[in-house]
Amino acid sequence: MNFRQITIGGMAAMALFAAAADAKPKKPATPPPPPPPPPPAYVYIPWKPIPPEWASPTLAYKPLGPDGVRLSPNRGISPAQALWNLRSGYNVAALNCRGPQHTEIVVGYRAFLKAHAKTLRATNAKVDAEFRAKHGSGFVKHREKFMTEVYNHFAIPPVQPAFCNAALAMSKDAKLVKSANLQAFAASALPSMEIVFDDFYKRYDQYKVEMAAWEAKWGKYAVPGAKVLASAVPFNIPPASAPVAATSP
């Protein structure tokens, strides 16, 4: 065996050794560390819906009737009662609508009472008779209760600006009415004033829908304008027992 053969044999042996080494299982590489968790997500709680005309958020009022029309002391009443309610609404307007743009109302109301005094006395007596026929000898308390409802209806504060405008328009129309046509006038004028209340309560119904949606998303006890953890929403636990919502530094 010469030197060349020895060298070739050695190289072959080394190649076999290297191949054998490569055939051994390799140790798996260490995986990279997981990424850090994302930072906590924060949200700003939006402001609550606002009641129309800045009315109380707990305002109590009559619902819609089965016919889809709002229940009201100005609906479903006799012609005599409608005229008396119109007079009552006119009275409320004369007392409450004191802006310079509504000064005609007081003047018109005084003229209305004077021009139609006889008809209004007869109407008052007719309304008394209707309540007596319905409630017997104790009719007075029933009539007083009903008329209190009528006055309160006309005097609800959030509707006063629109009511005063409607009353002003009515007072201008009333100047041309003869006593013989007063009930017919009331039959059209009273609904014209009632429209402003229907409009307000319709908008208040919509506010209640929007408020319910806000509470469903953010929680009854959520604080508008607060920056809170998104995971803490909604806030439906009373503040006294609720954990304090985390806020960012």
CSV table of C-alpha atoms in Angstrom, one decimal:
chain,number,residue,atom,x,y,z
A,1,MET,CA,0.0,0.0,0.0
A,2,ASN,CA,1.5,3.2,-1.1
A,3,PHE,CA,1.1,6.7,0.5
A,4,ARG,CA,-1.6,7.7,-2.0
A,5,GLN,CA,-3.7,4.8,-1.1
A,6,ILE,CA,-3.3,5.5,2.6
A,7,THR,CA,-4.3,9.1,2.1
A,8,ILE,CA,-7.4,8.3,0.0
A,9,GLY,CA,-8.4,5.7,2.6
A,10,GLY,CA,-8.1,8.2,5.4
A,11,MET,CA,-10.1,10.8,3.6
A,12,ALA,CA,-12.8,8.2,2.9
A,13,ALA,CA,-12.9,7.3,6.6
A,14,MET,CA,-13.2,10.9,7.6
A,15,ALA,CA,-16.0,11.4,5.1
A,16,LEU,CA,-17.8,8.4,6.5
A,17,PHE,CA,-17.3,9.8,10.0
A,18,ALA,CA,-18.7,13.2,9.0
A,19,ALA,CA,-21.7,11.6,7.3
A,20,ALA,CA,-22.4,9.6,10.4
A,21,ALA,CA,-22.1,12.7,12.6
A,22,ASP,CA,-24.6,14.5,10.3
A,23,ALA,CA,-27.0,11.6,10.5
A,24,LYS,CA,-27.4,12.0,14.3
A,25,PRO,CA,-30.5,14.0,15.4
A,26,LYS,CA,-29.9,17.6,15.9
A,27,LYS,CA,-31.0,19.4,19.0
A,28,PRO,CA,-34.0,21.6,18.2
A,29,ALA,CA,-33.4,25.4,18.2
A,30,THR,CA,-34.8,27.3,21.2
A,31,PRO,CA,-38.0,29.1,20.0
A,32,PRO,CA,-38.0,32.9,20.4
A,33,PRO,CA,-39.8,34.2,23.5
A,34,PRO,CA,-43.5,35.1,23.0
A,35,PRO,CA,-44.3,38.7,22.2
A,36,PRO,CA,-45.3,40.8,25.2
A,37,PRO,CA,-49.1,41.2,25.8
A,38,PRO,CA,-50.7,44.2,24.2
A,39,PRO,CA,-51.2,47.2,26.5
A,40,PRO,CA,-54.6,47.5,28.1
A,41,ALA,CA,-57.2,49.0,25.9
A,42,TYR,CA,-58.9,52.1,27.2
A,43,VAL,CA,-62.1,53.8,26.0
A,44,TYR,CA,-63.8,57.1,26.7
A,45,ILE,CA,-67.4,56.8,27.9
A,46,PRO,CA,-69.4,59.2,25.7
A,47,TRP,CA,-71.9,61.6,27.0
A,48,LYS,CA,-75.5,60.5,27.7
A,49,PRO,CA,-78.3,61.4,25.3
A,50,ILE,CA,-80.0,64.7,26.4
A,51,PRO,CA,-83.7,64.9,26.9
A,52,PRO,CA,-85.5,67.3,24.5
A,53,GLU,CA,-85.7,70.9,25.7
A,54,TRP,CA,-83.5,69.8,28.7
A,55,ALA,CA,-86.4,68.2,30.4
A,56,SER,CA,-86.0,66.0,33.4
A,57,PRO,CA,-84.6,62.6,32.6
A,58,THR,CA,-87.3,61.1,34.8
A,59,LEU,CA,-90.3,62.9,33.3
A,60,ALA,CA,-93.6,61.1,33.8
A,61,TYR,CA,-96.1,61.5,31.0
A,62,LYS,CA,-99.0,59.7,29.3
A,63,PRO,CA,-98.3,56.9,26.8
A,64,LEU,CA,-99.8,56.4,23.4
A,65,GLY,CA,-103.2,54.9,23.3
A,66,PRO,CA,-104.3,51.8,21.4
A,67,ASP,CA,-104.9,53.9,18.4
A,68,GLY,CA,-101.4,55.3,18.4
A,69,VAL,CA,-102.5,58.7,19.5
A,70,ARG,CA,-101.1,60.2,22.7
A,71,LEU,CA,-103.5,60.1,25.7
A,72,SER,CA,-104.3,63.7,26.8
A,73,PRO,CA,-106.9,65.5,28.9
A,74,ASN,CA,-107.6,67.4,25.6
A,75,ARG,CA,-108.8,64.3,23.8
A,76,GLY,CA,-111.9,62.2,24.0
A,77,ILE,CA,-113.9,65.0,25.6
A,78,SER,CA,-117.3,66.7,25.0
A,79,PRO,CA,-117.6,69.9,22.9
A,80,ALA,CA,-118.3,71.9,26.0
A,81,GLN,CA,-115.2,70.4,27.8
A,82,ALA,CA,-113.1,71.2,24.8
A,83,LEU,CA,-114.1,74.9,24.9
A,84,TRP,CA,-113.5,75.0,28.6
A,85,ASN,CA,-110.1,73.4,28.1
A,86,LEU,CA,-109.3,75.9,25.5
A,87,ARG,CA,-110.2,78.7,27.9
A,88,SER,CA,-108.0,77.0,30.5
A,89,GLY,CA,-105.0,76.8,28.1
A,90,TYR,CA,-105.5,80.4,27.2
A,91,ASN,CA,-105.4,81.3,30.9
A,92,VAL,CA,-102.1,79.4,31.3
A,93,ALA,CA,-100.6,81.2,28.4
A,94,ALA,CA,-101.7,84.6,29.7
A,95,LEU,CA,-100.0,83.8,33.0
A,96,ASN,CA,-96.8,82.1,31.7
A,97,CYS,CA,-96.1,83.6,28.3
A,98,ARG,CA,-94.5,86.8,29.4
A,99,GLY,CA,-91.9,87.4,26.7
A,100,PRO,CA,-92.1,90.6,24.7
A,101,GLN,CA,-93.1,88.6,21.6
A,102,HIS,CA,-96.1,87.2,23.5
A,103,THR,CA,-97.6,90.4,25.0
A,104,GLU,CA,-100.7,90.1,22.7
A,105,ILE,CA,-101.8,86.9,24.6
A,106,VAL,CA,-102.7,88.8,27.8
A,107,VAL,CA,-104.6,91.4,25.8
A,108,GLY,CA,-106.3,88.8,23.7
A,109,TYR,CA,-107.3,86.7,26.8
A,110,ARG,CA,-108.9,89.6,28.5
A,111,ALA,CA,-110.9,90.5,25.4
A,112,PHE,CA,-111.8,86.8,25.0
A,113,LEU,CA,-113.3,86.6,28.5
A,114,LYS,CA,-115.2,89.9,28.0
A,115,ALA,CA,-116.6,89.2,24.5
A,116,HIS,CA,-117.7,85.6,25.3
A,117,ALA,CA,-118.7,86.0,29.0
A,118,LYS,CA,-122.2,84.7,28.5
A,119,THR,CA,-121.2,81.7,26.4
A,120,LEU,CA,-118.4,80.8,28.8
A,121,ARG,CA,-120.8,80.9,31.8
A,122,ALA,CA,-123.1,78.6,29.9
A,123,THR,CA,-120.2,76.3,29.0
A,124,ASN,CA,-119.1,76.1,32.6
A,125,ALA,CA,-122.6,75.1,33.7
A,126,LYS,CA,-122.8,72.5,30.9
A,127,VAL,CA,-119.5,71.0,32.1
A,128,ASP,CA,-120.8,70.9,35.6
A,129,ALA,CA,-123.9,69.0,34.4
A,130,GLU,CA,-121.8,66.5,32.5
A,131,PHE,CA,-119.6,65.7,35.6
A,132,ARG,CA,-122.7,65.5,37.8
A,133,ALA,CA,-124.3,63.1,35.4
A,134,LYS,CA,-121.2,60.9,35.5
A,135,HIS,CA,-120.2,61.1,39.1
A,136,GLY,CA,-123.3,62.1,41.1
A,137,SER,CA,-123.3,64.5,44.0
A,138,GLY,CA,-119.6,64.2,44.5
A,139,PHE,CA,-118.8,65.5,41.0
A,140,VAL,CA,-117.0,68.6,42.2
A,141,LYS,CA,-113.9,66.8,43.3
A,142,HIS,CA,-113.8,64.8,40.1
A,143,ARG,CA,-114.0,68.0,38.0
A,144,GLU,CA,-111.4,69.7,40.1
A,145,LYS,CA,-109.0,66.8,39.7
A,146,PHE,CA,-109.5,66.7,36.0
A,147,MET,CA,-109.0,70.5,35.6
A,148,THR,CA,-105.8,70.3,37.7
A,149,GLU,CA,-104.6,67.7,35.1
A,150,VAL,CA,-105.6,70.1,32.3
A,151,TYR,CA,-103.7,73.1,33.8
A,152,ASN,CA,-100.6,70.9,34.6
A,153,HIS,CA,-100.7,69.6,31.0
A,154,PHE,CA,-100.6,73.1,29.5
A,155,ALA,CA,-98.0,74.3,32.0
A,156,ILE,CA,-95.3,71.6,31.6
A,157,PRO,CA,-92.0,73.7,31.5
A,158,PRO,CA,-90.1,72.1,28.6
A,159,VAL,CA,-93.0,72.8,26.2
A,160,GLN,CA,-93.6,76.4,27.2
A,161,PRO,CA,-91.7,78.1,24.3
A,162,ALA,CA,-93.6,76.1,21.7
A,163,PHE,CA,-96.9,76.3,23.6
A,164,CYS,CA,-96.6,80.1,23.9
A,165,ASN,CA,-96.1,80.4,20.1
A,166,ALA,CA,-99.1,78.2,19.5
A,167,ALA,CA,-101.2,80.1,22.0
A,168,LEU,CA,-100.2,83.4,20.3
A,169,ALA,CA,-101.4,82.1,17.0
A,170,MET,CA,-104.7,80.9,18.5
A,171,SER,CA,-105.3,84.2,20.2
A,172,LYS,CA,-105.0,86.1,16.9
A,173,ASP,CA,-107.5,83.7,15.3
A,174,ALA,CA,-109.8,84.0,18.3
A,175,LYS,CA,-110.3,87.7,17.7
A,176,LEU,CA,-112.5,87.1,14.7
A,177,VAL,CA,-114.7,84.4,16.3
A,178,LYS,CA,-118.3,85.0,17.2
A,179,SER,CA,-119.7,83.5,20.4
A,180,ALA,CA,-122.1,81.4,18.4
A,181,ASN,CA,-119.1,79.7,16.8
A,182,LEU,CA,-117.0,79.4,19.9
A,183,GLN,CA,-117.4,75.6,20.3
A,184,ALA,CA,-116.6,75.0,16.6
A,185,PHE,CA,-113.5,77.2,17.0
A,186,ALA,CA,-112.4,75.2,20.1
A,187,ALA,CA,-112.8,71.9,18.1
A,188,SER,CA,-110.1,73.1,15.7
A,189,ALA,CA,-108.0,75.4,17.9
A,190,LEU,CA,-107.4,72.9,20.8
A,191,PRO,CA,-105.8,70.2,18.6
A,192,SER,CA,-103.6,72.9,17.0
A,193,MET,CA,-102.2,73.7,20.4
A,194,GLU,CA,-102.0,70.0,21.4
A,195,ILE,CA,-99.6,69.4,18.5
A,196,VAL,CA,-96.7,71.0,20.3
A,197,PHE,CA,-97.2,68.6,23.2
A,198,ASP,CA,-97.4,65.6,20.8
A,199,ASP,CA,-94.2,66.7,19.2
A,200,PHE,CA,-92.4,67.0,22.5
A,201,TYR,CA,-93.5,63.7,23.8
A,202,LYS,CA,-92.6,62.0,20.6
A,203,ARG,CA,-89.1,63.4,20.9
A,204,TYR,CA,-89.0,62.3,24.5
A,205,ASP,CA,-89.9,58.8,23.5
A,206,GLN,CA,-86.9,58.8,21.1
A,207,TYR,CA,-84.7,60.1,23.9
A,208,LYS,CA,-85.8,57.1,26.1
A,209,VAL,CA,-84.9,54.7,23.3
A,210,GLU,CA,-81.4,56.3,22.9
A,211,MET,CA,-80.9,56.3,26.6
A,212,ALA,CA,-81.7,52.6,26.9
A,213,ALA,CA,-79.2,51.8,24.1
A,214,TRP,CA,-76.6,53.9,25.9
A,215,GLU,CA,-77.1,52.1,29.2
A,216,ALA,CA,-77.1,48.7,27.4
A,217,LYS,CA,-73.7,49.5,25.9
A,218,TRP,CA,-71.9,51.4,28.7
A,219,GLY,CA,-73.9,50.4,31.9
A,220,LYS,CA,-76.3,52.1,34.1
A,221,TYR,CA,-73.6,53.4,36.4
A,222,ALA,CA,-71.0,54.5,33.8
A,223,VAL,CA,-69.6,58.0,34.2
A,224,PRO,CA,-69.8,60.0,31.0
A,225,GLY,CA,-66.4,61.4,30.0
A,226,ALA,CA,-64.4,58.9,32.0
A,227,LYS,CA,-61.4,57.0,30.5
A,228,VAL,CA,-61.8,53.4,31.6
A,229,LEU,CA,-60.6,49.9,30.8
A,230,ALA,CA,-62.5,48.5,27.8
A,231,SER,CA,-62.8,45.2,29.7
A,232,ALA,CA,-64.6,46.9,32.5
A,233,VAL,CA,-67.5,48.0,30.3
A,234,PRO,CA,-70.5,47.9,31.0
A,235,PHE,CA,-70.8,49.3,34.5
A,236,ASN,CA,-73.9,47.7,35.9
A,237,ILE,CA,-72.9,47.5,39.6
A,238,PRO,CA,-73.9,50.3,41.9
A,239,PRO,CA,-70.9,52.5,42.7
A,240,ALA,CA,-70.9,51.7,46.4
A,241,SER,CA,-70.1,48.1,45.8
A,242,ALA,CA,-68.5,48.2,42.4
A,243,PRO,CA,-64.7,47.9,42.0
A,244,VAL,CA,-63.0,51.1,40.9
A,245,ALA,CA,-62.4,51.1,37.2
A,246,ALA,CA,-58.7,51.3,36.3
A,247,THR,CA,-57.6,54.3,34.4
A,248,SER,CA,-54.4,55.0,32.6
A,249,PRO,CA,-51.8,57.1,34.3
